[in-house]
């Protein structure tokens, strides 16, 4: 029986609450589909930083490298200065583990009401592929004459061929496994140098994938097109900053951050990829049972797909989507975090993987197809 070894960084606030439910569903899927799951918890997050002044230590990083994949709950705490954990832990992991790709599905599941009027599930099923380690997030900055009327701030952006090619190549592989349509989103008329590099690499890799049609949309135009005509897009590839912005717009389309999942992918497969819900740590509701665990469960499904457990991932997605459709409209769960988690785990045991989502059109199938062949686990 194959066994997948997962690292678990539950993190802060509601992170532990939703992570335990995601693991409950993963174990139910493992029982049904005949593979094993082992987990190791890592003490990383606000409490560790407050206690030791450490966001990410060398020993933890080396330990994380040895796992097949990482599940991250959420990080952030008002007692910790802004940016300390976000940059010192999350961004540091993405860079150290070469997570050049961030995968953000934007799917409106049946029974979920979008704030965009008349939007239906048939019209909203796309994936945003965000370059994850460069751009303005990696560039340095400086300020002169700080605190005066002459203060001048300079923030630089970094775009390399290697990371861009890794991101675009993965996006084309994912598009080939989906509807064979790819859109580059950038601002080439203003960010001329970086835009030319991105456009050139899309054209270069596009020649190797003649079966995938590709086009281009400016980032500002994308913010108009997404709410009005999301069906226009299938796989959207973009840089770090634009991807951060438009993927949150996409989360709104699909019903909010409580259902928004993500994966940080190493396209080469030589370090573990990391999967996390998009929402924050919401410390004000931690431990109250009010957190929606669906985004964490869907992130765990993406993790299983990336490990090659396609059927398990499809069943987990179908179970989460079916329970999600039964929850009341609005922010209230109508059940506790644990209650929703138990319902999903119970449904995983016998749900038809194609009951809610067409397996051939599912992101889980595409993720499994695009997964690097060098992954450590013995996927099925």
C-alpha positions as a Python dict, from the first residue, in 0.01 Angstrom:
ca = {
    (1, 'X'): (0, 0, 0),
    (2, 'X'): (151, 337, -96),
    (3, 'X'): (194, 585, 187),
    (4, 'X'): (217, 964, 161),
    (5, 'X'): (410, 1150, 429),
    (6, 'X'): (261, 1493, 502),
    (7, 'X'): (407, 1781, 700),
    (8, 'X'): (145, 1980, 888),
    (9, 'X'): (190, 2346, 981),
    (10, 'X'): (-145, 2425, 1142),
    (11, 'X'): (-36, 2778, 1223),
    (12, 'X'): (-242, 3042, 1398),
    (13, 'X'): (-599, 3141, 1475),
    (14, 'X'): (-844, 2918, 1291),
    (15, 'X'): (-558, 2735, 1119),
    (16, 'X'): (-560, 2442, 1363),
    (17, 'X'): (-943, 2433, 1358),
    (18, 'X'): (-971, 2389, 979),
    (19, 'X'): (-658, 2177, 940),
    (20, 'X'): (-783, 1903, 1172),
    (21, 'X'): (-1099, 1877, 958),
    (22, 'X'): (-899, 1865, 636),
    (23, 'X'): (-692, 1579, 778),
    (24, 'X'): (-1008, 1401, 890),
    (25, 'X'): (-1130, 1398, 530),
    (26, 'X'): (-790, 1301, 390),
    (27, 'X'): (-779, 998, 617),
    (28, 'X'): (-1131, 901, 514),
    (29, 'X'): (-1025, 919, 150),
    (30, 'X'): (-711, 717, 224),
    (31, 'X'): (-918, 445, 390),
    (32, 'X'): (-1152, 426, 92),
    (33, 'X'): (-893, 431, -186),
    (34, 'X'): (-626, 216, -26),
    (35, 'X'): (-327, 433, 56),
    (36, 'X'): (-164, 538, 379),
    (37, 'X'): (-114, 882, 533),
    (38, 'X'): (150, 975, 790),
    (39, 'X'): (176, 1324, 938),
    (40, 'X'): (434, 1527, 1127),
    (41, 'X'): (338, 1850, 1304),
    (42, 'X'): (569, 2151, 1290),
    (43, 'X'): (567, 2422, 1555),
    (44, 'X'): (578, 2727, 1328),
    (45, 'X'): (369, 3041, 1354),
    (46, 'X'): (291, 3320, 1597),
    (47, 'X'): (338, 3127, 1920),
    (48, 'X'): (680, 3004, 1810),
    (49, 'X'): (785, 3355, 1709),
    (50, 'X'): (658, 3508, 2034),
    (51, 'X'): (835, 3241, 2236),
    (52, 'X'): (1165, 3212, 2048),
    (53, 'X'): (1177, 3504, 1805),
    (54, 'X'): (1198, 3254, 1518),
    (55, 'X'): (972, 3246, 1211),
    (56, 'X'): (1148, 2961, 1027),
    (57, 'X'): (1454, 2782, 1165),
    (58, 'X'): (1699, 2574, 963),
    (59, 'X'): (1608, 2248, 1136),
    (60, 'X'): (1238, 2287, 1057),
    (61, 'X'): (1313, 2378, 696),
    (62, 'X'): (1533, 2072, 650),
    (63, 'X'): (1265, 1856, 811),
    (64, 'X'): (997, 1994, 581),
    (65, 'X'): (1208, 1912, 276),
    (66, 'X'): (1185, 1541, 354),
    (67, 'X'): (805, 1516, 329),
    (68, 'X'): (591, 1442, 24),
    (69, 'X'): (375, 1754, 69),
    (70, 'X'): (294, 2024, 323),
    (71, 'X'): (-46, 2129, 457),
    (72, 'X'): (-55, 2484, 593),
    (73, 'X'): (-349, 2611, 797),
    (74, 'X'): (-307, 2988, 827),
    (75, 'X'): (-62, 3232, 981),
    (76, 'X'): (-105, 3572, 1136),
    (77, 'X'): (-156, 3718, 1481),
    (78, 'X'): (-213, 4077, 1594),
    (79, 'X'): (62, 4032, 1855),
    (80, 'X'): (318, 3985, 1576),
    (81, 'X'): (426, 4285, 1363),
    (82, 'X'): (283, 4280, 1009),
    (83, 'X'): (501, 4099, 758),
    (84, 'X'): (707, 3902, 1010),
    (85, 'X'): (523, 3573, 956),
    (86, 'X'): (398, 3645, 606),
    (87, 'X'): (750, 3709, 476),
    (88, 'X'): (953, 3522, 735),
    (89, 'X'): (754, 3198, 713),
    (90, 'X'): (517, 3173, 416),
    (91, 'X'): (721, 3362, 156),
    (92, 'X'): (1042, 3213, 294),
    (93, 'X'): (903, 2861, 243),
    (94, 'X'): (791, 2940, -110),
    (95, 'X'): (1137, 3068, -200),
    (96, 'X'): (1338, 2800, -19),
    (97, 'X'): (1128, 2516, -163),
    (98, 'X'): (1118, 2676, -511),
    (99, 'X'): (741, 2704, -527),
    (100, 'X'): (746, 2893, -855),
    (101, 'X'): (376, 2825, -914),
    (102, 'X'): (71, 2922, -711),
    (103, 'X'): (-249, 2750, -824),
    (104, 'X'): (-576, 2926, -738),
    (105, 'X'): (-892, 2756, -867),
    (106, 'X'): (-1192, 2981, -919),
    (107, 'X'): (-1492, 2750, -929),
    (108, 'X'): (-1850, 2832, -835),
    (109, 'X'): (-1992, 2508, -697),
    (110, 'X'): (-2361, 2417, -734),
    (111, 'X'): (-2574, 2559, -455),
    (112, 'X'): (-2329, 2840, -371),
    (113, 'X'): (-2449, 3193, -438),
    (114, 'X'): (-2199, 3431, -593),
    (115, 'X'): (-2223, 3803, -516),
    (116, 'X'): (-2204, 3853, -892),
    (117, 'X'): (-2565, 3860, -1009),
    (118, 'X'): (-2677, 3578, -1239),
    (119, 'X'): (-2343, 3398, -1224),
    (120, 'X'): (-2392, 3022, -1256),
    (121, 'X'): (-2152, 2729, -1196),
    (122, 'X'): (-2138, 2660, -1570),
    (123, 'X'): (-1994, 3006, -1628),
    (124, 'X'): (-1734, 3008, -1351),
    (125, 'X'): (-1463, 2740, -1366),
    (126, 'X'): (-1111, 2868, -1425),
    (127, 'X'): (-766, 2845, -1271),
    (128, 'X'): (-527, 3131, -1200),
    (129, 'X'): (-159, 3038, -1214),
    (130, 'X'): (48, 3298, -1029),
    (131, 'X'): (426, 3317, -1037),
    (132, 'X'): (502, 3276, -670),
    (133, 'X'): (857, 3384, -585),
    (134, 'X'): (948, 3699, -779),
    (135, 'X'): (815, 4033, -901),
    (136, 'X'): (770, 4317, -655),
    (137, 'X'): (755, 4064, -372),
    (138, 'X'): (1119, 3968, -423),
    (139, 'X'): (1268, 4304, -518),
    (140, 'X'): (1434, 4532, -270),
    (141, 'X'): (1341, 4885, -181),
    (142, 'X'): (1470, 5201, -21),
    (143, 'X'): (1346, 5536, 100),
    (144, 'X'): (1544, 5859, 119),
    (145, 'X'): (1451, 6169, 318),
    (146, 'X'): (1207, 5963, 521),
    (147, 'X'): (967, 6171, 731),
    (148, 'X'): (1002, 6483, 518),
    (149, 'X'): (809, 6632, 227),
    (150, 'X'): (1093, 6514, 3),
    (151, 'X'): (1057, 6148, 105),
    (152, 'X'): (1109, 5923, -197),
    (153, 'X'): (1043, 5549, -196),
    (154, 'X'): (1183, 5311, -456),
    (155, 'X'): (1057, 4952, -486),
    (156, 'X'): (1215, 4724, -744),
    (157, 'X'): (1075, 4419, -918),
    (158, 'X'): (1262, 4104, -1020),
    (159, 'X'): (1162, 3882, -1313),
    (160, 'X'): (1386, 3594, -1422),
    (161, 'X'): (1362, 3368, -1721),
    (162, 'X'): (1402, 3055, -1507),
    (163, 'X'): (1109, 3118, -1272),
    (164, 'X'): (886, 3258, -1546),
    (165, 'X'): (955, 2961, -1771),
    (166, 'X'): (878, 2717, -1486),
    (167, 'X'): (548, 2893, -1417),
    (168, 'X'): (442, 2923, -1781),
    (169, 'X'): (542, 2565, -1858),
    (170, 'X'): (329, 2436, -1573),
    (171, 'X'): (37, 2654, -1686),
    (172, 'X'): (52, 2508, -2038),
    (173, 'X'): (60, 2153, -1899),
    (174, 'X'): (-243, 2229, -1685),
    (175, 'X'): (-425, 2389, -1979),
    (176, 'X'): (-352, 2084, -2194),
    (177, 'X'): (-522, 1866, -1931),
    (178, 'X'): (-824, 2102, -1915),
    (179, 'X'): (-988, 2294, -2200),
    (180, 'X'): (-671, 2382, -2387),
    (181, 'X'): (-701, 2758, -2347),
    (182, 'X'): (-441, 2980, -2179),
    (183, 'X'): (-442, 3355, -2118),
    (184, 'X'): (-141, 3564, -2019),
    (185, 'X'): (-238, 3850, -1786),
    (186, 'X'): (14, 4132, -1750),
    (187, 'X'): (58, 4503, -1820),
    (188, 'X'): (291, 4493, -2118),
    (189, 'X'): (210, 4847, -2232),
    (190, 'X'): (351, 4995, -1910),
    (191, 'X'): (580, 4729, -1760),
    (192, 'X'): (757, 4697, -2090),
    (193, 'X'): (1068, 4499, -1993),
    (194, 'X'): (903, 4246, -1764),
    (195, 'X'): (604, 4222, -1999),
    (196, 'X'): (829, 4145, -2296),
    (197, 'X'): (999, 3866, -2102),
    (198, 'X'): (666, 3712, -2004),
    (199, 'X'): (523, 3744, -2357),
    (200, 'X'): (834, 3594, -2515),
    (201, 'X'): (830, 3291, -2288),
    (202, 'X'): (458, 3231, -2349),
    (203, 'X'): (522, 3239, -2724),
    (204, 'X'): (825, 3011, -2687),
    (205, 'X'): (649, 2747, -2479),
    (206, 'X'): (330, 2788, -2682),
    (207, 'X'): (520, 2659, -2987),
    (208, 'X'): (574, 2333, -2798),
    (209, 'X'): (201, 2309, -2719),
    (210, 'X'): (21, 2377, -3048),
    (211, 'X'): (-290, 2207, -2909),
    (212, 'X'): (-330, 2490, -2651),
    (213, 'X'): (-466, 2822, -2779),
    (214, 'X'): (-326, 3125, -2600),
    (215, 'X'): (-410, 3495, -2586),
    (216, 'X'): (-337, 3806, -2378),
    (217, 'X'): (-537, 4038, -2150),
    (218, 'X'): (-413, 4346, -1961),
    (219, 'X'): (-437, 4314, -1581),
    (220, 'X'): (-677, 4607, -1546),
    (221, 'X'): (-901, 4469, -1819),
    (222, 'X'): (-897, 4131, -1641),
    (223, 'X'): (-1056, 4295, -1336),
    (224, 'X'): (-1349, 4390, -1558),
    (225, 'X'): (-1373, 4066, -1754),
    (226, 'X'): (-1367, 3830, -1454),
    (227, 'X'): (-1694, 3948, -1293),
    (228, 'X'): (-1873, 3998, -1624),
    (229, 'X'): (-1758, 3698, -1829),
    (230, 'X'): (-1551, 3446, -1630),
    (231, 'X'): (-1645, 3179, -1885),
    (232, 'X'): (-1404, 3352, -2124),
    (233, 'X'): (-1109, 3204, -1931),
    (234, 'X'): (-975, 2861, -1846),
    (235, 'X'): (-611, 2885, -1734),
    (236, 'X'): (-481, 3235, -1661),
    (237, 'X'): (-106, 3276, -1604),
    (238, 'X'): (29, 3594, -1450),
    (239, 'X'): (300, 3749, -1234),
    (240, 'X'): (312, 3757, -855),
    (241, 'X'): (144, 4091, -784),
    (242, 'X'): (-126, 4068, -1051),
    (243, 'X'): (-195, 3709, -949),
    (244, 'X'): (-236, 3812, -586),
    (245, 'X'): (-495, 4071, -683),
    (246, 'X'): (-702, 3892, -948),
    (247, 'X'): (-712, 3563, -756),
    (248, 'X'): (-877, 3739, -463),
    (249, 'X'): (-1129, 3885, -707),
    (250, 'X'): (-1181, 3530, -828),
    (251, 'X'): (-1241, 3412, -470),
    (252, 'X'): (-1521, 3667, -443),
    (253, 'X'): (-1680, 3531, -762),
    (254, 'X'): (-1683, 3177, -622),
    (255, 'X'): (-1850, 3270, -296),
    (256, 'X'): (-1577, 3405, -71),
    (257, 'X'): (-1253, 3311, 100),
    (258, 'X'): (-1424, 3032, 295),
    (259, 'X'): (-1424, 2819, -22),
    (260, 'X'): (-1100, 2943, -181),
    (261, 'X'): (-819, 2684, -195),
    (262, 'X'): (-463, 2709, -321),
    (263, 'X'): (-146, 2517, -388),
    (264, 'X'): (217, 2631, -394),
    (265, 'X'): (383, 2402, -646),
    (266, 'X'): (742, 2307, -714),
    (267, 'X'): (710, 2218, -1086),
    (268, 'X'): (1022, 2001, -1079),
    (269, 'X'): (895, 1793, -787),
    (270, 'X'): (1231, 1792, -608),
    (271, 'X'): (1088, 1959, -297),
    (272, 'X'): (742, 1916, -142),
    (273, 'X'): (462, 2140, -263),
    (274, 'X'): (250, 2323, -4),
    (275, 'X'): (-129, 2351, 6),
    (276, 'X'): (-329, 2605, 204),
    (277, 'X'): (-669, 2775, 222),
    (278, 'X'): (-655, 3133, 103),
    (279, 'X'): (-829, 3283, 405),
    (280, 'X'): (-640, 3438, 694),
    (281, 'X'): (-605, 3322, 1052),
    (282, 'X'): (-916, 3511, 1179),
    (283, 'X'): (-802, 3503, 1543),
    (284, 'X'): (-1130, 3660, 1658),
    (285, 'X'): (-1318, 3337, 1582),
    (286, 'X'): (-1046, 3084, 1661),
    (287, 'X'): (-1182, 2796, 1868),
    (288, 'X'): (-1543, 2911, 1838),
    (289, 'X'): (-1647, 2654, 1576),
    (290, 'X'): (-1748, 2928, 1333),
    (291, 'X'): (-1471, 2882, 1076),
    (292, 'X'): (-1564, 2725, 744),
    (293, 'X'): (-1330, 2427, 682),
    (294, 'X'): (-1425, 2380, 314),
    (295, 'X'): (-1132, 2579, 173),
    (296, 'X'): (-890, 2372, 381),
    (297, 'X'): (-1057, 2049, 266),
    (298, 'X'): (-1041, 2155, -99),
    (299, 'X'): (-674, 2247, -53),
    (300, 'X'): (-617, 1899, 86),
    (301, 'X'): (-792, 1754, -220),
    (302, 'X'): (-549, 1949, -439),
    (303, 'X'): (-268, 1800, -234),
    (304, 'X'): (-391, 1446, -301),
    (305, 'X'): (-424, 1522, -671),
    (306, 'X'): (-67, 1652, -679),
    (307, 'X'): (46, 1327, -517),
    (308, 'X'): (-126, 1129, -791),
    (309, 'X'): (-430, 1020, -590),
    (310, 'X'): (-677, 1136, -853),
    (311, 'X'): (-980, 933, -746),
    (312, 'X'): (-937, 1026, -382),
    (313, 'X'): (-903, 1392, -473),
    (314, 'X'): (-1216, 1382, -687),
    (315, 'X'): (-1413, 1214, -408),
    (316, 'X'): (-1292, 1470, -157),
    (317, 'X'): (-1389, 1758, -388),
    (318, 'X'): (-1730, 1604, -458),
    (319, 'X'): (-1798, 1548, -87),
    (320, 'X'): (-1696, 1903, 6),
    (321, 'X'): (-1903, 2051, -278),
    (322, 'X'): (-2212, 1850, -184),
    (323, 'X'): (-2193, 1955, 182),
    (324, 'X'): (-2123, 2313, 80),
    (325, 'X'): (-2446, 2320, -122),
    (326, 'X'): (-2639, 2229, 194),
    (327, 'X'): (-2504, 2516, 403),
    (328, 'X'): (-2715, 2831, 438),
    (329, 'X'): (-2646, 3134, 221),
    (330, 'X'): (-2432, 3398, 388),
    (331, 'X'): (-2147, 3389, 639),
    (332, 'X'): (-2317, 3156, 889),
    (333, 'X'): (-2221, 2790, 859),
    (334, 'X'): (-2542, 2660, 1012),
    (335, 'X'): (-2315, 2406, 1181),
    (336, 'X'): (-1984, 2402, 1367),
    (337, 'X'): (-1644, 2371, 1202),
    (338, 'X'): (-1617, 2016, 1332),
    (339, 'X'): (-1974, 1938, 1229),
    (340, 'X'): (-1910, 2039, 869),
    (341, 'X'): (-1579, 1852, 871),
    (342, 'X'): (-1743, 1533, 995),
    (343, 'X'): (-2015, 1554, 730),
    (344, 'X'): (-1755, 1587, 456),
    (345, 'X'): (-1546, 1297, 592),
    (346, 'X'): (-1851, 1073, 617),
    (347, 'X'): (-1956, 1155, 263),
    (348, 'X'): (-1608, 1087, 124),
    (349, 'X'): (-1653, 721, 214),
    (350, 'X'): (-1924, 655, -44),
    (351, 'X'): (-1970, 963, -266),
    (352, 'X'): (-1961, 919, -643),
    (353, 'X'): (-1654, 1120, -753),
    (354, 'X'): (-1854, 1240, -1054),
    (355, 'X'): (-2172, 1329, -865),
    (356, 'X'): (-2104, 1702, -833),
    (357, 'X'): (-1807, 1768, -1059),
    (358, 'X'): (-1739, 1617, -1401),
    (359, 'X'): (-1411, 1427, -1342),
    (360, 'X'): (-1287, 1502, -1693),
    (361, 'X'): (-1333, 1876, -1635),
    (362, 'X'): (-1211, 1881, -1277),
    (363, 'X'): (-901, 2066, -1168),
    (364, 'X'): (-814, 1757, -963),
    (365, 'X'): (-773, 1553, -1281),
    (366, 'X'): (-562, 1827, -1439),
    (367, 'X'): (-343, 1862, -1130),
    (368, 'X'): (-279, 1490, -1128),
    (369, 'X'): (-190, 1498, -1499),
    (370, 'X'): (43, 1796, -1453),
    (371, 'X'): (210, 1661, -1138),
    (372, 'X'): (585, 1609, -1169),
    (373, 'X'): (684, 1249, -1214),
    (374, 'X'): (957, 1284, -950),
    (375, 'X'): (720, 1316, -656),
    (376, 'X'): (821, 1111, -356),
    (377, 'X'): (493, 941, -267),
    (378, 'X'): (376, 619, -419),
    (379, 'X'): (64, 771, -572),
    (380, 'X'): (-206, 557, -725),
}
